[in-house]
mmCIF file of C-alpha atoms in Angstrom:
data_model
loop_
_atom_site.group_PDB
_atom_site.id
_atom_site.type_symbol
_atom_site.label_atom_id
_atom_site.label_comp_id
_atom_site.label_asym_id
_atom_site.label_seq_id
_atom_site.Cartn_x
_atom_site.Cartn_y
_atom_site.Cartn_z
ATOM 1 C CA UNK A 1 6.365 -17.605 3.190
ATOM 2 C CA UNK A 2 6.600 -16.700 -0.006
ATOM 3 C CA UNK A 3 5.001 -20.219 -1.241
ATOM 4 C CA UNK A 4 1.948 -18.552 0.563
ATOM 5 C CA UNK A 5 2.756 -14.831 -0.708
ATOM 6 C CA UNK A 6 2.167 -16.199 -4.504
ATOM 7 C CA UNK A 7 -0.637 -17.812 -2.804
ATOM 8 C CA UNK A 8 -2.462 -15.434 -1.442
ATOM 9 C CA UNK A 9 -2.185 -13.375 -5.239
ATOM 10 C CA UNK A 10 -3.216 -16.071 -7.337
ATOM 11 C CA UNK A 11 -6.337 -15.802 -5.077
ATOM 12 C CA UNK A 12 -6.754 -12.348 -4.397
ATOM 13 C CA UNK A 13 -6.390 -12.284 -8.491
ATOM 14 C CA UNK A 14 -9.869 -14.077 -8.628
ATOM 15 C CA UNK A 15 -11.343 -12.063 -6.502
ATOM 16 C CA UNK A 16 -11.136 -12.627 -3.267
ATOM 17 C CA UNK A 17 -10.647 -9.896 -0.276
ATOM 18 C CA UNK A 18 -9.297 -12.104 2.070
ATOM 19 C CA UNK A 19 -6.853 -13.518 0.242
ATOM 20 C CA UNK A 20 -5.688 -9.604 -0.063
ATOM 21 C CA UNK A 21 -6.817 -9.085 3.652
ATOM 22 C CA UNK A 22 -3.808 -11.343 4.514
ATOM 23 C CA UNK A 23 -1.413 -9.950 2.354
ATOM 24 C CA UNK A 24 -1.949 -6.643 3.196
ATOM 25 C CA UNK A 25 -1.283 -7.760 6.831
ATOM 26 C CA UNK A 26 1.359 -10.250 6.490
ATOM 27 C CA UNK A 27 3.085 -6.844 4.732
ATOM 28 C CA UNK A 28 1.861 -4.306 5.873
ATOM 29 C CA UNK A 29 4.579 -3.953 9.124
ATOM 30 C CA UNK A 30 7.318 -4.344 6.208
ATOM 31 C CA UNK A 31 5.925 -1.099 4.090
ATOM 32 C CA UNK A 32 4.791 1.171 6.538
ATOM 33 C CA UNK A 33 8.113 1.257 8.767
ATOM 34 C CA UNK A 34 10.399 1.716 5.876
ATOM 35 C CA UNK A 35 7.934 4.589 5.100
ATOM 36 C CA UNK A 36 8.318 5.504 8.177
ATOM 37 C CA UNK A 37 12.434 6.066 7.850
ATOM 38 C CA UNK A 38 11.594 7.074 3.849
ATOM 39 C CA UNK A 39 9.083 10.260 4.693
ATOM 40 C CA UNK A 40 9.701 10.732 8.802
ATOM 41 C CA UNK A 41 5.875 11.751 8.950
ATOM 42 C CA UNK A 42 3.883 8.693 10.152
ATOM 43 C CA UNK A 43 0.620 10.436 9.746
ATOM 44 C CA UNK A 44 2.084 11.274 6.204
ATOM 45 C CA UNK A 45 3.911 7.359 6.316
ATOM 46 C CA UNK A 46 0.603 5.416 7.274
ATOM 47 C CA UNK A 47 -1.704 7.416 5.068
ATOM 48 C CA UNK A 48 0.602 6.442 2.455
ATOM 49 C CA UNK A 49 0.898 2.972 2.963
ATOM 50 C CA UNK A 50 -2.989 2.403 2.330
ATOM 51 C CA UNK A 51 -2.399 3.932 -0.705
ATOM 52 C CA UNK A 52 0.936 1.362 -2.056
ATOM 53 C CA UNK A 53 -3.004 -1.715 -0.969
ATOM 54 C CA UNK A 54 -4.966 0.519 -3.243
ATOM 55 C CA UNK A 55 -2.486 0.569 -6.165
ATOM 56 C CA UNK A 56 -1.070 -2.820 -5.473
ATOM 57 C CA UNK A 57 -4.708 -4.006 -5.706
ATOM 58 C CA UNK A 58 -5.370 -2.375 -8.769
ATOM 59 C CA UNK A 59 -1.952 -4.530 -10.239
ATOM 60 C CA UNK A 60 -2.196 -6.779 -9.162
ATOM 61 C CA UNK A 61 -2.864 -8.699 -12.580
ATOM 62 C CA UNK A 62 0.780 -7.011 -13.222
ATOM 63 C CA UNK A 63 2.974 -9.226 -10.870
ATOM 64 C CA UNK A 64 4.545 -11.115 -12.440
ATOM 65 C CA UNK A 65 6.326 -12.863 -8.904
ATOM 66 C CA UNK A 66 9.707 -11.609 -10.406
ATOM 67 C CA UNK A 67 10.916 -10.272 -7.028
ATOM 68 C CA UNK A 68 9.126 -11.542 -3.852
ATOM 69 C CA UNK A 69 6.119 -9.723 -2.515
ATOM 70 C CA UNK A 70 7.435 -7.685 0.165
ATOM 71 C CA UNK A 71 10.126 -5.784 -2.130
ATOM 72 C CA UNK A 72 7.134 -5.207 -4.678
ATOM 73 C CA UNK A 73 5.435 -4.113 -2.294
ATOM 74 C CA UNK A 74 7.751 -1.263 -1.431
ATOM 75 C CA UNK A 75 8.773 -0.959 -4.715
ATOM 76 C CA UNK A 76 4.920 0.203 -5.069
ATOM 77 C CA UNK A 77 5.235 3.103 -1.571
ATOM 78 C CA UNK A 78 9.368 4.267 -3.071
ATOM 79 C CA UNK A 79 6.822 5.033 -5.616
ATOM 80 C CA UNK A 80 3.683 6.800 -4.388
ATOM 81 C CA UNK A 81 6.868 8.605 -1.223
ATOM 82 C CA UNK A 82 8.539 9.688 -4.633
ATOM 83 C CA UNK A 83 4.948 11.650 -6.051
ATOM 84 C CA UNK A 84 4.217 12.495 -2.527
ATOM 85 C CA UNK A 85 7.978 14.116 -2.025
ATOM 86 C CA UNK A 86 7.415 16.572 -5.336
ATOM 87 C CA UNK A 87 4.330 17.909 -4.529
ATOM 88 C CA UNK A 88 4.642 18.404 -0.738
ATOM 89 C CA UNK A 89 7.847 19.863 -1.070
ATOM 90 C CA UNK A 90 11.033 19.343 0.088
ATOM 91 C CA UNK A 91 11.506 18.573 3.720
ATOM 92 C CA UNK A 92 8.940 20.255 4.578
ATOM 93 C CA UNK A 93 6.926 17.658 6.451
ATOM 94 C CA UNK A 94 9.600 15.473 7.407
ATOM 95 C CA UNK A 95 11.103 18.450 9.562
ATOM 96 C CA UNK A 96 7.525 19.319 10.736
ATOM 97 C CA UNK A 97 8.046 15.581 12.422
ATOM 98 C CA UNK A 98 11.109 15.545 13.942
ATOM 99 C CA UNK A 99 10.404 18.936 16.056
ATOM 100 C CA UNK A 100 6.985 17.288 16.439
ATOM 101 C CA UNK A 101 9.232 14.209 17.723
ATOM 102 C CA UNK A 102 11.499 16.098 19.984
ATOM 103 C CA UNK A 103 8.613 17.502 22.977
ATOM 104 C CA UNK A 104 9.190 15.317 25.229
ATOM 105 C CA UNK A 105 10.634 11.398 24.261
ATOM 106 C CA UNK A 106 13.980 12.740 24.440
ATOM 107 C CA UNK A 107 13.579 12.115 27.974
ATOM 108 C CA UNK A 108 13.237 8.814 27.659
ATOM 109 C CA UNK A 109 16.771 5.989 27.694
ATOM 110 C CA UNK A 110 18.176 6.091 24.646
ATOM 111 C CA UNK A 111 15.662 8.533 23.637
ATOM 112 C CA UNK A 112 17.927 10.490 22.167
ATOM 113 C CA UNK A 113 20.338 7.875 20.704
ATOM 114 C CA UNK A 114 17.344 7.361 18.483
ATOM 115 C CA UNK A 115 16.464 11.280 17.439
ATOM 116 C CA UNK A 116 19.679 11.789 16.447
ATOM 117 C CA UNK A 117 19.519 8.648 14.291
ATOM 118 C CA UNK A 118 16.593 10.765 13.154
ATOM 119 C CA UNK A 119 17.858 13.437 12.608
ATOM 120 C CA UNK A 120 21.089 12.320 10.847
ATOM 121 C CA UNK A 121 18.720 9.347 8.518
ATOM 122 C CA UNK A 122 17.044 12.326 7.283
ATOM 123 C CA UNK A 123 20.076 14.295 6.625
ATOM 124 C CA UNK A 124 20.953 11.709 3.994
ATOM 125 C CA UNK A 125 19.527 11.923 0.211
ATOM 126 C CA UNK A 126 16.322 10.654 -0.480
ATOM 127 C CA UNK A 127 17.375 7.709 -2.011
ATOM 128 C CA UNK A 128 20.233 6.696 0.039
ATOM 129 C CA UNK A 129 17.959 6.592 2.789
ATOM 130 C CA UNK A 130 15.279 4.318 1.627
ATOM 131 C CA UNK A 131 18.442 1.923 0.912
ATOM 132 C CA UNK A 132 19.723 2.120 4.111
ATOM 133 C CA UNK A 133 15.962 2.004 5.726
ATOM 134 C CA UNK A 134 15.529 -1.824 3.169
ATOM 135 C CA UNK A 135 18.543 -2.702 3.683
ATOM 136 C CA UNK A 136 19.550 -2.401 7.348
ATOM 137 C CA UNK A 137 16.224 -1.698 9.124
ATOM 138 C CA UNK A 138 14.222 -3.995 7.827
ATOM 139 C CA UNK A 139 16.726 -6.673 6.048
ATOM 140 C CA UNK A 140 16.411 -6.340 2.638
ATOM 141 C CA UNK A 141 18.875 -8.017 0.783
ATOM 142 C CA UNK A 142 20.403 -6.169 -1.951
ATOM 143 C CA UNK A 143 19.223 -7.434 -4.824
ATOM 144 C CA UNK A 144 15.369 -7.440 -3.522
ATOM 145 C CA UNK A 145 16.607 -3.521 -2.433
ATOM 146 C CA UNK A 146 17.675 -2.888 -5.665
ATOM 147 C CA UNK A 147 14.543 -4.227 -7.207
ATOM 148 C CA UNK A 148 12.285 -2.196 -4.819
ATOM 149 C CA UNK A 149 13.882 1.021 -5.407
ATOM 150 C CA UNK A 150 14.009 0.245 -8.715
ATOM 151 C CA UNK A 151 18.479 0.751 -8.984
ATOM 152 C CA UNK A 152 21.428 -1.144 -10.558
ATOM 153 C CA UNK A 153 23.032 -3.455 -7.890
ATOM 154 C CA UNK A 154 26.020 -1.616 -7.912
ATOM 155 C CA UNK A 155 23.928 2.067 -7.015
ATOM 156 C CA UNK A 156 22.531 0.452 -4.048
ATOM 157 C CA UNK A 157 25.440 -1.102 -2.922
ATOM 158 C CA UNK A 158 27.339 2.716 -2.480
ATOM 159 C CA UNK A 159 23.639 4.078 -1.396
ATOM 160 C CA UNK A 160 23.720 1.122 1.447
ATOM 161 C CA UNK A 161 27.943 1.709 2.576
ATOM 162 C CA UNK A 162 27.778 6.116 2.491
ATOM 163 C CA UNK A 163 24.505 5.515 3.645
ATOM 164 C CA UNK A 164 25.921 3.629 6.793
ATOM 165 C CA UNK A 165 29.374 5.132 6.908
ATOM 166 C CA UNK A 166 26.940 8.922 7.803
ATOM 167 C CA UNK A 167 24.912 7.916 10.006
ATOM 168 C CA UNK A 168 27.718 5.714 12.886
ATOM 169 C CA UNK A 169 29.592 8.960 12.038
ATOM 170 C CA UNK A 170 26.574 10.662 13.120
ATOM 171 C CA UNK A 171 25.858 8.430 16.393
ATOM 172 C CA UNK A 172 29.775 8.841 17.253
ATOM 173 C CA UNK A 173 29.851 11.211 17.267
ATOM 174 C CA UNK A 174 27.653 11.177 20.782
ATOM 175 C CA UNK A 175 28.967 8.692 22.092
ATOM 176 C CA UNK B 1 17.445 -13.733 3.372
ATOM 177 C CA UNK B 2 19.839 -10.442 3.800
ATOM 178 C CA UNK B 3 23.729 -10.398 1.973
ATOM 179 C CA UNK B 4 24.239 -7.145 3.904
ATOM 180 C CA UNK B 5 27.007 -7.421 6.142
ATOM 181 C CA UNK B 6 26.089 -6.789 9.779
ATOM 182 C CA UNK B 7 28.556 -5.638 12.287
ATOM 183 C CA UNK B 8 28.123 -4.394 15.784
ATOM 184 C CA UNK B 9 27.005 -0.934 14.867
ATOM 185 C CA UNK B 10 24.527 -2.489 12.398
ATOM 186 C CA UNK B 11 23.054 -4.019 15.463
ATOM 187 C CA UNK B 12 23.385 -0.712 17.270
ATOM 188 C CA UNK B 13 21.370 0.850 13.698
ATOM 189 C CA UNK B 14 18.665 -1.679 14.420
ATOM 190 C CA UNK B 15 18.127 -1.381 17.569
ATOM 191 C CA UNK B 16 16.853 1.804 17.352
ATOM 192 C CA UNK B 17 15.252 1.241 14.013
ATOM 193 C CA UNK B 18 12.734 -1.138 15.892
ATOM 194 C CA UNK B 19 10.863 1.587 17.924
ATOM 195 C CA UNK B 20 9.582 2.745 14.226
ATOM 196 C CA UNK B 21 8.169 -0.216 13.424
ATOM 197 C CA UNK B 22 4.323 -0.773 13.234
ATOM 198 C CA UNK B 23 3.527 -3.091 15.228
ATOM 199 C CA UNK B 24 3.127 -7.161 13.935
ATOM 200 C CA UNK B 25 -1.138 -7.270 14.038
ATOM 201 C CA UNK B 26 -2.932 -4.130 13.219
ATOM 202 C CA UNK B 27 -5.846 -4.526 12.664
ATOM 203 C CA UNK B 28 -6.850 -0.935 12.773
ATOM 204 C CA UNK B 29 -4.521 -0.022 9.386
ATOM 205 C CA UNK B 30 -5.878 -2.754 8.262
ATOM 206 C CA UNK B 31 -9.534 -2.625 7.879
ATOM 207 C CA UNK B 32 -8.797 0.920 6.774
ATOM 208 C CA UNK B 33 -6.718 -0.014 3.023
ATOM 209 C CA UNK B 34 -9.094 -2.747 2.928
ATOM 210 C CA UNK B 35 -12.134 -0.451 3.419
ATOM 211 C CA UNK B 36 -10.619 1.959 -0.121
ATOM 212 C CA UNK B 37 -9.107 -1.201 -1.690
ATOM 213 C CA UNK B 38 -13.253 -1.969 -1.333
ATOM 214 C CA UNK B 39 -14.056 1.834 -1.818
ATOM 215 C CA UNK B 40 -11.342 1.613 -5.138
ATOM 216 C CA UNK B 41 -13.476 -1.572 -6.343
ATOM 217 C CA UNK B 42 -17.618 0.052 -6.221
ATOM 218 C CA UNK B 43 -15.571 3.005 -9.085
ATOM 219 C CA UNK B 44 -14.415 0.678 -10.976
ATOM 220 C CA UNK B 45 -17.433 -1.026 -10.876
ATOM 221 C CA UNK B 46 -19.573 2.081 -11.344
ATOM 222 C CA UNK B 47 -17.009 2.748 -14.248
ATOM 223 C CA UNK B 48 -17.209 -0.549 -15.536
ATOM 224 C CA UNK B 49 -20.999 -0.629 -15.409
ATOM 225 C CA UNK B 50 -21.426 2.743 -17.065
ATOM 226 C CA UNK B 51 -19.341 1.706 -20.151
ATOM 227 C CA UNK B 52 -22.263 -1.297 -20.301
ATOM 228 C CA UNK B 53 -25.000 1.108 -19.719
ATOM 229 C CA UNK B 54 -23.872 3.438 -22.729
ATOM 230 C CA UNK B 55 -24.798 0.723 -25.885
ATOM 231 C CA UNK B 56 -27.533 -0.413 -23.868
ATOM 232 C CA UNK B 57 -28.977 3.061 -23.924
ATOM 233 C CA UNK B 58 -28.087 3.153 -27.932
ATOM 234 C CA UNK B 59 -29.674 0.105 -28.700
ATOM 235 C CA UNK B 60 -33.382 1.472 -26.350
ATOM 236 C CA UNK B 61 -32.596 4.826 -28.236
ATOM 237 C CA UNK B 62 -32.256 2.711 -31.482
ATOM 238 C CA UNK B 63 -35.945 1.181 -31.074
ATOM 239 C CA UNK B 64 -37.700 3.562 -29.153
ATOM 240 C CA UNK B 65 -40.041 3.461 -32.493
ATOM 241 C CA UNK B 66 -40.677 -0.289 -31.888
ATOM 242 C CA UNK B 67 -41.220 -0.212 -28.355
ATOM 243 C CA UNK B 68 -43.584 2.567 -28.315
ATOM 244 C CA UNK B 69 -45.656 1.116 -30.841
ATOM 245 C CA UNK B 70 -45.769 -2.166 -28.565
ATOM 246 C CA UNK B 71 -46.617 0.164 -25.186
ATOM 247 C CA UNK B 72 -50.392 -0.743 -24.949
ATOM 248 C CA UNK B 73 -49.044 -4.077 -24.770
ATOM 249 C CA UNK B 74 -46.256 -4.023 -22.525
ATOM 250 C CA UNK B 75 -48.763 -1.861 -20.328
ATOM 251 C CA UNK B 76 -51.068 -5.302 -19.399
ATOM 252 C CA UNK B 77 -48.335 -7.310 -18.872
ATOM 253 C CA UNK B 78 -46.572 -4.906 -15.961
ATOM 254 C CA UNK B 79 -49.860 -4.076 -15.054
ATOM 255 C CA UNK B 80 -49.819 -9.145 -14.814
ATOM 256 C CA UNK B 81 -46.346 -9.582 -13.387
ATOM 257 C CA UNK B 82 -44.559 -5.695 -12.481
ATOM 258 C CA UNK B 83 -44.861 -6.202 -8.819
ATOM 259 C CA UNK B 84 -43.645 -9.795 -8.829
ATOM 260 C CA UNK B 85 -40.548 -7.953 -11.811
ATOM 261 C CA UNK B 86 -40.003 -5.093 -9.193
ATOM 262 C CA UNK B 87 -39.508 -7.363 -6.072
ATOM 263 C CA UNK B 88 -36.796 -9.591 -8.012
ATOM 264 C CA UNK B 89 -35.119 -7.142 -8.625
ATOM 265 C CA UNK B 90 -35.252 -5.449 -5.121
ATOM 266 C CA UNK B 91 -33.657 -8.581 -3.787
ATOM 267 C CA UNK B 92 -30.700 -9.931 -7.061
ATOM 268 C CA UNK B 93 -30.317 -6.535 -5.717
ATOM 269 C CA UNK B 94 -30.128 -6.233 -1.819
ATOM 270 C CA UNK B 95 -27.858 -9.445 -2.034
ATOM 271 C CA UNK B 96 -25.893 -7.656 -5.125
ATOM 272 C CA UNK B 97 -24.909 -5.221 -2.583
ATOM 273 C CA UNK B 98 -24.177 -6.910 0.359
ATOM 274 C CA UNK B 99 -22.592 -9.826 -0.649
ATOM 275 C CA UNK B 100 -19.006 -7.315 1.717
ATOM 276 C CA UNK B 101 -20.982 -8.090 4.574
ATOM 277 C CA UNK B 102 -22.350 -11.340 4.678
ATOM 278 C CA UNK B 103 -18.410 -12.541 2.631
ATOM 279 C CA UNK B 104 -20.419 -13.815 0.352
ATOM 280 C CA UNK B 105 -16.507 -14.030 -1.632
ATOM 281 C CA UNK B 106 -16.015 -15.449 -5.334
#
């Protein structure tokens, strides 16, 4: 997987549109999933994901290969999410998204639990939310997530541990 | 692979989060992302052409008196070969601008 990514990055650097398109196809799920959990608003998240790929295309020359491509892309996505939060005002869009999601969805089996989880995730500090999203929801290693979020490994691990405890506590309360 | 220790509770979290997951293949998203990339590429190319145009304009400005002096001779040349030059230019322009459509990728 890594080798193919490296080949695609190299081809995209040489100007191949098809290669970059394949990179988008291979990593859009990870980037969008991360942004959806971090931002809450799916439309905003998808918009940021598209911006992420544009920024990645612009920065192809600066990718050195010291981290996986998905980690590099999620790092760009993380910086986009942070600047989006600064420009939109903390929590406003996320609260609206959850309010909209509440309408009618809570009827489906498991949906209430999912909404509780989403609310609990929204209550976490943004770095903790991002750390939990990458390590628990997206199967990133601690090192990969630390690289993507530009955090020391110890801080990342602490975010994951604390975030997981808070989420499980929130889910446990309704059982 | 992940080095994060997982528990049954983590499996529950992952199962609940799986519903937030985007589809593994999403041509609509990929097309939208690539059209943004293409737009950015065109902007960069336009900026590069603009940067190139400045010295060219400066050179034209510098040699303008000589050009004016050579104008009658150039007019005769243009009358003879102008239409052919315009046709070649148009074909080159159309080929260059539609290379994406026909997937003529370097």
